[in-house]
Coordinates of C-alpha atoms and ligand atoms in Angstrom, one line a residue:
X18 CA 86.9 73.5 90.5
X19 CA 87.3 70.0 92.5
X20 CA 84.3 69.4 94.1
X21 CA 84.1 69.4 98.1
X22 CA 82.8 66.4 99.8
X23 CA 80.3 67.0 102.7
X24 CA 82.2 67.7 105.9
X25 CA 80.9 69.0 109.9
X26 CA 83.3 72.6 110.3
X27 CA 83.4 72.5 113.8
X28 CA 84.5 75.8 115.3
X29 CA 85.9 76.5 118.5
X30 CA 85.5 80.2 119.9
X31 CA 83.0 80.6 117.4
X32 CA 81.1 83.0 119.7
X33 CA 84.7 84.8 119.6
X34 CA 86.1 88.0 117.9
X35 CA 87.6 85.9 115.0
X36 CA 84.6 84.2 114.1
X37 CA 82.2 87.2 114.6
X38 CA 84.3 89.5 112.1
X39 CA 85.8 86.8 110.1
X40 CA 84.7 83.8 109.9
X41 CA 80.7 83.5 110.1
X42 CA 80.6 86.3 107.3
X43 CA 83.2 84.2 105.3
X44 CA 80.7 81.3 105.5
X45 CA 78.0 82.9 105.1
X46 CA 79.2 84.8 101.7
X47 CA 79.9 81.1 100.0
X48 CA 76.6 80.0 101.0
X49 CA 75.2 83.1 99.1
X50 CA 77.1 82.1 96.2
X51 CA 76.5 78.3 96.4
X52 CA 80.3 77.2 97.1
X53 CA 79.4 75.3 100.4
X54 CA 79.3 71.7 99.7
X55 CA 75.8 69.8 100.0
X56 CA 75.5 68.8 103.4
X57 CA 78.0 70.1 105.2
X58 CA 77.0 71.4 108.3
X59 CA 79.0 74.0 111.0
X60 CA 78.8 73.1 114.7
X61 CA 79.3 75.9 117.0
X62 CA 81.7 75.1 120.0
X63 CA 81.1 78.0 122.8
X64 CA 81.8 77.8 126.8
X65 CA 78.2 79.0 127.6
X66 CA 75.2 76.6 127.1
X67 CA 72.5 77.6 124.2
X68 CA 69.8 76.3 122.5
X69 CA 70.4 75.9 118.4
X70 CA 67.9 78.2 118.3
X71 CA 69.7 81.2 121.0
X72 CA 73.3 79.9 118.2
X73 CA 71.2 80.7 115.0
X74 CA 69.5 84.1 116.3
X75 CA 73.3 85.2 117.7
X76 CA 74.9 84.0 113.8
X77 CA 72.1 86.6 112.4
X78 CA 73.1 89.2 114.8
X79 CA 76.6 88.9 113.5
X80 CA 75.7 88.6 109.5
X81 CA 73.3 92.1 110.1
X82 CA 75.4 94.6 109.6
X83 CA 77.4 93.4 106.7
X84 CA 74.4 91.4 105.5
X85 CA 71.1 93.2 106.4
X86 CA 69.3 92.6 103.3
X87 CA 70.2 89.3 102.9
X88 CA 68.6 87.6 106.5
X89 CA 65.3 87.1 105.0
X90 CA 66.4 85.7 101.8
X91 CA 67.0 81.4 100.6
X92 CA 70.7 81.7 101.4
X93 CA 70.2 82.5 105.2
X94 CA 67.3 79.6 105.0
X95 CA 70.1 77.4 103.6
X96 CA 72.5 78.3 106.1
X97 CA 70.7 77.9 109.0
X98 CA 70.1 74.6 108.4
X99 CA 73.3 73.8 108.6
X100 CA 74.1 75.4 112.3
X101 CA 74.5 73.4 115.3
X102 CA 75.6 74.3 118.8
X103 CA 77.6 72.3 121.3
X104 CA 78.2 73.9 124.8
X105 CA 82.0 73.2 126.4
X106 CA 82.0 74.9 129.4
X107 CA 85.2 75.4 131.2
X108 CA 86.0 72.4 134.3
X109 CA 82.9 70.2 131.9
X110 CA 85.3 66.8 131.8
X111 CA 82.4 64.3 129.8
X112 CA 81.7 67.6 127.3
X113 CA 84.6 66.0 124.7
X114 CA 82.9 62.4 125.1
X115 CA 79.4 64.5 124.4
X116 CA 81.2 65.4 121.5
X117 CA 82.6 62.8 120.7
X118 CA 79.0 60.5 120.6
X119 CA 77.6 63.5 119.2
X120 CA 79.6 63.5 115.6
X121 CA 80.2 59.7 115.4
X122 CA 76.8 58.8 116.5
X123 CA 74.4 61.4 114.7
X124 CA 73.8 61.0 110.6
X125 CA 73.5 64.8 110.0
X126 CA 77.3 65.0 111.0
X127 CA 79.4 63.7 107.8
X128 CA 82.5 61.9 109.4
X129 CA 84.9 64.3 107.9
X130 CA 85.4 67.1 110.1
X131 CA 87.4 69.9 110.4
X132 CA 88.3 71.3 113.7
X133 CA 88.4 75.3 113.5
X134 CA 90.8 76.5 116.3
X135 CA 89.1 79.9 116.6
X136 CA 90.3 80.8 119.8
X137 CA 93.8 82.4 122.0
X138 CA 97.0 80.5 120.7
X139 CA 97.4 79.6 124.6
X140 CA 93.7 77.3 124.4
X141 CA 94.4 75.5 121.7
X142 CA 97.3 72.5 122.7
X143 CA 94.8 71.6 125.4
X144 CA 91.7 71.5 122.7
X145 CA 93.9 69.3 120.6
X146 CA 94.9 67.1 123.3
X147 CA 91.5 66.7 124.5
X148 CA 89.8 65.9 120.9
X149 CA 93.1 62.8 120.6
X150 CA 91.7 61.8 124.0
X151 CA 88.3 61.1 122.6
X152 CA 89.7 59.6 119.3
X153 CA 87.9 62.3 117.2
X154 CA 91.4 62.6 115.6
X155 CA 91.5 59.1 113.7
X156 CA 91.2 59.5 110.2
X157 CA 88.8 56.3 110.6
X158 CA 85.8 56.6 108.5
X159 CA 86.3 60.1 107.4
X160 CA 89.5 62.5 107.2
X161 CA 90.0 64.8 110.3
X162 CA 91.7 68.2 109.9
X163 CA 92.6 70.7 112.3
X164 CA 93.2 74.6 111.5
X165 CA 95.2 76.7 113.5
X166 CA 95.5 80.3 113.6
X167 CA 98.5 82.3 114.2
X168 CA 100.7 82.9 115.8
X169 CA 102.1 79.6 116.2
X170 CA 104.1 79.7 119.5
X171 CA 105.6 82.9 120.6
X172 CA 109.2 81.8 119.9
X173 CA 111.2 79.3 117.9
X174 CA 111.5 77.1 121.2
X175 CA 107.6 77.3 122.0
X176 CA 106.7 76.5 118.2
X177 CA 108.7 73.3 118.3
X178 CA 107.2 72.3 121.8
X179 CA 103.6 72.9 120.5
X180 CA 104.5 70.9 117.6
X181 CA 105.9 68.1 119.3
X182 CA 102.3 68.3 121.2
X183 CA 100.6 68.3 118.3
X184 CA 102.1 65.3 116.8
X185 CA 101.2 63.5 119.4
X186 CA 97.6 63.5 117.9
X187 CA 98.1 64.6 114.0
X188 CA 99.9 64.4 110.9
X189 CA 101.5 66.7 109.1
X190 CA 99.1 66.5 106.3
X191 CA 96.2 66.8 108.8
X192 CA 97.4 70.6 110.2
X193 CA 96.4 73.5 108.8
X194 CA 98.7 76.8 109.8
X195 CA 96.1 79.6 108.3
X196 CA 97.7 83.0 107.5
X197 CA 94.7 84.7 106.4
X198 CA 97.0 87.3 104.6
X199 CA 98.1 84.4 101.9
X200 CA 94.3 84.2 101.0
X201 CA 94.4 87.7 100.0
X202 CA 93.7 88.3 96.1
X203 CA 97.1 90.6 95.7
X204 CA 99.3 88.4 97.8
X205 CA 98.2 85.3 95.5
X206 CA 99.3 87.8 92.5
X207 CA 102.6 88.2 93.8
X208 CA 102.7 84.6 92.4
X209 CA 100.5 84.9 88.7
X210 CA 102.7 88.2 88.1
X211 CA 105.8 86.3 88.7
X212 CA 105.5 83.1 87.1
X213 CA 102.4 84.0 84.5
X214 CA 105.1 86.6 82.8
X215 CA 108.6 86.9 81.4
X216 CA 108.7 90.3 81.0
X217 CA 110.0 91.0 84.8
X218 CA 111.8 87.6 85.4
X219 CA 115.4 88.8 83.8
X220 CA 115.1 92.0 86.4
X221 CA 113.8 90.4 89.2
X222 CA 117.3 90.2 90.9
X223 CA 119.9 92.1 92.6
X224 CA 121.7 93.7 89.3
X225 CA 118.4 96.0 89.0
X226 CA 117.0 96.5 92.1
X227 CA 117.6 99.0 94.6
X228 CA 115.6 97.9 97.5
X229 CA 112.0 96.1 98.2
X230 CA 109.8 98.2 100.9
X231 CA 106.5 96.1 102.6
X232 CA 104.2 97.5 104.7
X233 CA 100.8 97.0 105.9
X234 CA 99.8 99.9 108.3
X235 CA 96.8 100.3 110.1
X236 CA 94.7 103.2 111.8
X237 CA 92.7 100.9 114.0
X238 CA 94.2 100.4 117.3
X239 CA 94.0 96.9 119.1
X240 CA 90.2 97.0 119.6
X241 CA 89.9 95.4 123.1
X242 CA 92.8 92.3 122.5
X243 CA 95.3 93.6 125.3
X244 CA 95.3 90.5 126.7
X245 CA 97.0 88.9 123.5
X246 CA 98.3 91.9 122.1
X247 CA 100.5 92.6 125.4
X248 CA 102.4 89.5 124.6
X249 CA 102.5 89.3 121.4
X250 CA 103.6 93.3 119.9
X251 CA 103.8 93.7 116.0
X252 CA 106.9 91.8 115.6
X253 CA 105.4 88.5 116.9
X254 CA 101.6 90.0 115.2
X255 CA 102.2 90.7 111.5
X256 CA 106.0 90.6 110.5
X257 CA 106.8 86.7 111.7
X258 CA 103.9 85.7 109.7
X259 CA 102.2 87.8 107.1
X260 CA 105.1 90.2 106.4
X261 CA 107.6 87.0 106.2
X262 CA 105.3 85.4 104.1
X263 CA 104.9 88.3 101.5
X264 CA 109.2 88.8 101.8
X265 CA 109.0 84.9 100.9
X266 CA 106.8 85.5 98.1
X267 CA 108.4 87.9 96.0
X268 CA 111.6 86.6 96.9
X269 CA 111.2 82.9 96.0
X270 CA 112.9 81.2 93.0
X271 CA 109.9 79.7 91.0
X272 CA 108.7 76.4 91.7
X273 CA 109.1 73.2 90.5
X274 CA 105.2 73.2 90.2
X275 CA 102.5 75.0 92.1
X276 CA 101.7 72.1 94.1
X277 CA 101.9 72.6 97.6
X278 CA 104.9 70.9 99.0
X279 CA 106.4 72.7 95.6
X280 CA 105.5 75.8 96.9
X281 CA 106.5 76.0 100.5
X282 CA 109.9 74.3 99.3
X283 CA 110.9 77.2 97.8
X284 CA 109.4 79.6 100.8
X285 CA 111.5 77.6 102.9
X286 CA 114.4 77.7 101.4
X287 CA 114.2 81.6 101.0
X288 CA 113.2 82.3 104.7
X289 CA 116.5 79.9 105.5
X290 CA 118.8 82.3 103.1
X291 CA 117.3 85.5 105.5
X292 CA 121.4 86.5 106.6
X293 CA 120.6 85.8 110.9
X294 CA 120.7 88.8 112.9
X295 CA 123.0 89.1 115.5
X296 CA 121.7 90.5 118.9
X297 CA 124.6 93.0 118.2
X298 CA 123.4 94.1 115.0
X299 CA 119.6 94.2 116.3
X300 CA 120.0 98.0 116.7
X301 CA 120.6 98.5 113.1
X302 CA 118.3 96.3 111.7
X303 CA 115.0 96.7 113.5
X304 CA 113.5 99.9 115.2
X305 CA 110.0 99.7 117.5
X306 CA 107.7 102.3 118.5
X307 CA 104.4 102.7 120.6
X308 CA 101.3 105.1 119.9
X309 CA 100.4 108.0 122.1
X310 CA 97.3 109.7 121.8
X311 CA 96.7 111.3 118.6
X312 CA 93.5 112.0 116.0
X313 CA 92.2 109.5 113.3
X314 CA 89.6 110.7 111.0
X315 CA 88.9 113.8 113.2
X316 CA 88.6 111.8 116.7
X317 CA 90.3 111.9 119.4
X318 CA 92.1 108.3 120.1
X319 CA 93.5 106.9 123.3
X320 CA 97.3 106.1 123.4
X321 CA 98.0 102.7 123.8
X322 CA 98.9 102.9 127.4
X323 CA 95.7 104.1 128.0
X324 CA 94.1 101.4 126.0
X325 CA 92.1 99.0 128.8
X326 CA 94.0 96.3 130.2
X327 CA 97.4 97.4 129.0
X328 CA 100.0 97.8 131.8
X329 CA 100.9 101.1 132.5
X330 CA 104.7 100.6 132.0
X331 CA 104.3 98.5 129.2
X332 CA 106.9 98.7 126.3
X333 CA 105.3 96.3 123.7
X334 CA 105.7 97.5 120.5
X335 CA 102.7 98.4 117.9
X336 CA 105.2 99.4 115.1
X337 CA 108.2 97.7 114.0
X338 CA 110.3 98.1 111.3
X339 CA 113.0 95.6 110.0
X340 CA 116.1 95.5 107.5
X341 CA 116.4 92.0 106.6
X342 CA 119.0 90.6 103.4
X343 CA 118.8 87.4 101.7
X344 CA 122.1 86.0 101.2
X345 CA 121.3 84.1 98.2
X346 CA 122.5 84.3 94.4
X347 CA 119.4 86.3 93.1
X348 CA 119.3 89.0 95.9
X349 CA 122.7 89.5 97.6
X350 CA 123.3 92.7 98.4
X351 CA 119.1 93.7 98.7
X352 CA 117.7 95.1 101.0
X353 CA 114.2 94.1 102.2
X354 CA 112.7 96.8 104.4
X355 CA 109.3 96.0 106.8
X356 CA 107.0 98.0 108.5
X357 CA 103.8 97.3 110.4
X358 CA 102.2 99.8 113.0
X359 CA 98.7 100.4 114.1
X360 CA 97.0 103.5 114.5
X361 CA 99.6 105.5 111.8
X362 CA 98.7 107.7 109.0
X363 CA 96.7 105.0 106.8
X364 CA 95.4 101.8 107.0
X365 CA 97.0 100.0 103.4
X366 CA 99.3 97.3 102.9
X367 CA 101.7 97.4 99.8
X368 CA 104.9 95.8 98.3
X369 CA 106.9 98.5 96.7
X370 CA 110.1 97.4 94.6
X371 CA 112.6 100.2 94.0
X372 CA 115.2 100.0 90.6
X373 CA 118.5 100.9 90.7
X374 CA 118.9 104.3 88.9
X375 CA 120.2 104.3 85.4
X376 CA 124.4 103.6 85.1
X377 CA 124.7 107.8 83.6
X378 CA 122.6 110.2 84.3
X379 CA 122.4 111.6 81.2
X380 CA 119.3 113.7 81.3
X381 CA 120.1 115.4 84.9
X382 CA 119.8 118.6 82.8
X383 CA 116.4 118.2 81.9
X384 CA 114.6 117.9 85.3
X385 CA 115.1 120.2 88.5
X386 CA 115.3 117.9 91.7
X387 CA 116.4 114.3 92.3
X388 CA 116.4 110.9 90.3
X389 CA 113.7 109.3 90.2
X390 CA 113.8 105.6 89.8
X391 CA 111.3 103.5 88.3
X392 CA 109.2 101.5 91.1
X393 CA 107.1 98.6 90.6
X394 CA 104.5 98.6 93.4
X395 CA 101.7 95.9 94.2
X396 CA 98.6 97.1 96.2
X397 CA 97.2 95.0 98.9
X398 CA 94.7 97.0 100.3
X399 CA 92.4 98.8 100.7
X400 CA 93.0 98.4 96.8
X401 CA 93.9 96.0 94.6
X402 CA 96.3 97.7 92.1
X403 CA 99.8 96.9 90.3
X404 CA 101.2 100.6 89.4
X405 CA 105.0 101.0 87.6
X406 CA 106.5 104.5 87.5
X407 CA 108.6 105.5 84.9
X408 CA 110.2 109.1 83.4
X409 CA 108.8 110.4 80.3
X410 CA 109.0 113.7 78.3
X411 CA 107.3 116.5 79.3
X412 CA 105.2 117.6 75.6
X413 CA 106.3 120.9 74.6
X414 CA 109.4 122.2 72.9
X415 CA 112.3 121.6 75.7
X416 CA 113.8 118.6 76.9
X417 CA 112.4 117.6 80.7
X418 CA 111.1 115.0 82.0
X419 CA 108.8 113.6 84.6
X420 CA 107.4 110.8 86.3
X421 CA 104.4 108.5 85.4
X422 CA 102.9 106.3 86.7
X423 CA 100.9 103.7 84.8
X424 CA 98.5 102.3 87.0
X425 CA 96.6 98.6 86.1
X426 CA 93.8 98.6 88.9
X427 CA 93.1 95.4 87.8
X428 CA 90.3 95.0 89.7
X429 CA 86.8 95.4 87.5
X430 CA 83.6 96.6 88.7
X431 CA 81.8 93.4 88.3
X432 CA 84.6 91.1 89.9
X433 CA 84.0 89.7 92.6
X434 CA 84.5 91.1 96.1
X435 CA 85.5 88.1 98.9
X436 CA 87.4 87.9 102.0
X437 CA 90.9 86.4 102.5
X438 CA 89.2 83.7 104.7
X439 CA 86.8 82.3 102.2
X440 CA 89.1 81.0 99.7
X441 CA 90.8 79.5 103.0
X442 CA 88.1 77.9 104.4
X443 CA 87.7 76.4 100.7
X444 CA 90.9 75.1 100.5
X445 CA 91.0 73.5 103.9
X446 CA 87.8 71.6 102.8
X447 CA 89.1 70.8 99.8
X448 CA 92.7 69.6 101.7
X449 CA 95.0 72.0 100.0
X450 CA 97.7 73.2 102.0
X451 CA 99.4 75.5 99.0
X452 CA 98.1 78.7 101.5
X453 CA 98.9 77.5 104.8
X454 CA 102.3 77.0 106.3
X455 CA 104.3 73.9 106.9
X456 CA 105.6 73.7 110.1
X457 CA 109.6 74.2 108.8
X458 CA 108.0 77.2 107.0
X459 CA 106.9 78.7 110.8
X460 CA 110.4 77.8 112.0
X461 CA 112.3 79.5 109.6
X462 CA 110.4 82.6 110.2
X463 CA 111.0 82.1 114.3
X464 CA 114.8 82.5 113.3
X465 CA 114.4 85.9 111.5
X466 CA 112.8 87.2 114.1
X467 CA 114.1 85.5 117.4
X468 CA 117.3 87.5 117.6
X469 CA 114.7 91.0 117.4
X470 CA 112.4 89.1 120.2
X471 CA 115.3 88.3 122.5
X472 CA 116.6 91.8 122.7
X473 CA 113.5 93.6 122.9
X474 CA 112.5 91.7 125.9
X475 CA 115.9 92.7 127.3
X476 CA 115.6 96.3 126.8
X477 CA 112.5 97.0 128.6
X478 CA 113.1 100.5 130.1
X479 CA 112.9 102.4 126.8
X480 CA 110.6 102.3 123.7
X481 CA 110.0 105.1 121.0
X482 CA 106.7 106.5 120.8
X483 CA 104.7 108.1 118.1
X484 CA 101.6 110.0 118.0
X485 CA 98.2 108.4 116.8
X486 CA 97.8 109.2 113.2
X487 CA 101.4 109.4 112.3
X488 CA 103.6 107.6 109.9
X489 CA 105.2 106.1 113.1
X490 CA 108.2 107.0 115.1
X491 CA 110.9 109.6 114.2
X492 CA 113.9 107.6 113.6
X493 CA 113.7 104.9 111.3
X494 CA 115.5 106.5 108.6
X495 CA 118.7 105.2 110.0
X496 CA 117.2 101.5 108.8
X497 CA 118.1 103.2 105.0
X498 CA 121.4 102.3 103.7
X499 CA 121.5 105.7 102.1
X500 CA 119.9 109.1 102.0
X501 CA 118.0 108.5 98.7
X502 CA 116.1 105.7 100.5
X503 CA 113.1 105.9 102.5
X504 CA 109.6 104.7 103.0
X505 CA 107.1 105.4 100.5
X506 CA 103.7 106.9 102.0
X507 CA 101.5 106.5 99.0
X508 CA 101.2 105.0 95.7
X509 CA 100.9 107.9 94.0
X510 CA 103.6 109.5 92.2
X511 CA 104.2 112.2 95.1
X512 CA 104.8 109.1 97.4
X513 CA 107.9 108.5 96.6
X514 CA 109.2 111.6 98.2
X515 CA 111.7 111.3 100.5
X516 CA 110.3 112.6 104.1
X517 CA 112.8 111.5 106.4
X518 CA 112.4 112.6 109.7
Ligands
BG6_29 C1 95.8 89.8 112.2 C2 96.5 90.6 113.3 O1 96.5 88.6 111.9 O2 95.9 90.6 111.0 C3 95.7 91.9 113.5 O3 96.4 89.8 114.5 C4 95.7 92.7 112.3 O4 96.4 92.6 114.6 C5 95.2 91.8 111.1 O5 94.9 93.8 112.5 C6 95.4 92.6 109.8 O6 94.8 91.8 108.8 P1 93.6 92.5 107.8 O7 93.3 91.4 106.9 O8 92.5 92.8 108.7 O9 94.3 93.7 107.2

């Protein structure tokens, strides 16, 4: 474990939904268990003005409910040392030079900073621009880093303007693309289970598998975020970046070393060998859908056009599904399905890997329906679980067989339980950029998905819907190559069951 020098996290929006749900409680769980550096000390950047004292009383209002019995204890002594406030009210022109005075002038402020861009991917360029205005970008006496949450830009074109803003003030080295899913204990598996083993390596190809299924669903809805959700859809929300980057993850060739630049190389290159969709083709290769009203664990939910401040003609997507192949030696021929959706069935995310099926099917005789393949299947969440399903003889005197499943929930009672943001937050203070993306990375993605994007907007008059607490829209069974091919709903055995509709 390197150890962290003392640094100020400043955070921007940190009164925000991000920093509320995420963030704060990500903080505050390292300070329980002693990770924070000595000295470092997190200054609150809000629009409204506050005393420190308003700041630390709202921070404990936030920590309650996943915290409550922790408020009165040492660690929330410790943290609240280290919480300062700093008011930036909209049309305030000297509050950046307050800033400004404030870190390089006061001694409780260590001079390397990192700048938290908690806020609406619209805010941000301007934030940037004005921190390079007041020079609190200079890596002078301490280094300067600036996190950025996604999604960066809305198309190829936008990403590469922002960039070429934010060059203006940074380095490379000095921008941190966060996609929290990469901080994720499973999704970092994806990587020990690939390169820690041999045992899969000689399969992990296109001569023995069938097809690789990812999928994070959700039941929540979009909890009050119209006014980003509306433009951005789950296309733009989940698949460009956290799908893409699980797709690049179990698709990469290993890498020279797991150094960071080693890494994302090889991400890179995979996301470049993602065979372009044509905006002919986008028909067959992507399929969207929109909730109506349904019922979630016995309730009655809205649909989304009745969701507030959602336009009532809207057509932006809350599920999509894509087909995507990689032209490239190890997985020509592949097929990589993707699905996202709120309010469906269940909230989980998964990587399921289907086998091809044996080259004779020489023991048809001994079971009654289909063949089953074997699967190899990486649980995101809600748990943590690597499962393989084979066949296996039924005990008893005649010859059938059936499927098992042998399950490593790896996870351990006593291991410990963090969010994807800690280890992030970590690693940005530490200047690791293995997790985060490089901005070649982002572009890369922007071409998989543009071609989608573009078409979608065209075709506004029409979008499939499917009800609240479904497995999403009817429909997307013509995304399969063949009829043996579907989604899987579960993990379990019965999961694999083909219910096409
Ligand atoms: C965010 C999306 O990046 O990821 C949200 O903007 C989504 O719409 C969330 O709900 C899912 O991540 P997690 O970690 O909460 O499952």
């Amino acid at each position: 474990m390197k150890a962290i020098e003392p640094c100020t996290l400043v955070i921007f929006g940190a009164g925000g939904n991000l920093a509320r749900r995420k963030l704060i409680p990500a903080l505050f769980r390292l300070e329980m268990v002693k990770r924070l550096p000595e000295k470092m000390v997190i200054l609150a950047c809000c629009l409204d003005h506050k005393t420190r004292e308003q700041w630390i009383s709202e921070v404990s209002g936030m920590l309650h409910a996943k915290y409550p019995k922790h408020l009165d204890g040492e660690a929330f002594e410790r943290f609240r040392e280290r919480l300062y406030y700093h008011a930036s009210p909209v049309g305030d022109t000297e509050s950046y030079q307050r800033l400004q005075k404030l870190l390089d002038d006061s001694p409780e402020f260590p001079p390397n900073v990192v700048f938290y861009m908690s806020v609406s991917p619209s805010e941000f360029p301007a934030i940037i621009d004005k921190l390079g205005n007041v020079n609190l970008l200079k890596q002078k006496v301490g280094w300067r880093r600036v996190v950025i949450e996604k999604p960066f830009g809305y198309d190829l074109l936008s990403a590469q303007t922002l960039q070429g803003g934010l060059y203006k003030h940074l380095d490379e080295p000095q921008i941190f693309r966060i996609d929290h899913y990469l901080g994720k204990g499973t999704v970092q598996n994806v990587m020990v289970f690939r390169f820690a083993n041999m045992l899969l390596e000689p399969l992990w190809n296109h001569h023995y598998i069938d097809h690789v299924q990812i999928t994070h669903s959700e039941t929540i809805g979009i909890e009050g975020r119209a006014g980003y959700y509306e433009g951005a859809g789950a296309l733009r929300d989940m698949i460009q970046s956290h799908l893409l980057q699980l797709l690049a993850l179990v698709a990469m060739e290993p890498p020279v070393t797991m150094n960071a630049e080693h890494l994302r190389d090889e991400k890179v290159k995979v996301l470049r060998a993602v065979r372009p969709i044509t905006q002919k083709s986008v028909n067959a290769h992507a399929f969207r859908g929109q909730y109506t009203s349904g019922t979630i664990d016995g309730k009655t939910v809205p649909g989304y056009l009745e969701e507030p401040g959602v336009a009532p003609d809207s057509t932006t997507e809350t599920y999509a599904a894509l087909k995507l192949f990689i032209d490239n030696w190890r997985w020509a021929g592949v097929p990589f399905y993707m699905r996202t959706g709120k309010r469906m069935a269940e909230g989980s995310s998964a990587i399921c890997i289907r086998f091809k099926n044996p080259p004779q099917d020489l023991l048809r005789h001994a079971r009654s329906g289909p063949q089953q393949p074997n699967w190899i299947m990486l649980g995101i969440q809600p748990n943590d679980c690597l499962k393989m399903e084979m066949q296996v003889k039924v005990p008893g005197l005649d010859l059938r067989t059936r499927t098992i499943s042998l399950d490593a929930t790896y996870r351990k009672e006593e291991d410990e339980d963090y969010d994807a943001y800690e280890g992030l937050l970590l690693d940005v203070m530490q200047g690791d950029h293995s997790l985060f993306l490089r901005i070649d990375e982002v572009e890369a993605a922007w071409r998989v998905v543009d071609p989608i994007l573009k078409v979608w907007s065209m075709e506004r008059d029409f979008i499939n819907s499917y009800q609240a607490g479904t497995w999403g829209p009817r429909g997307t069974y013509r995304l399969f190559d063949r009829d043996d091919q579907f989604w899987r709903q579960s993990l379990n055995p019965e999961g694999a069951d083909l219910q096409a509709y």
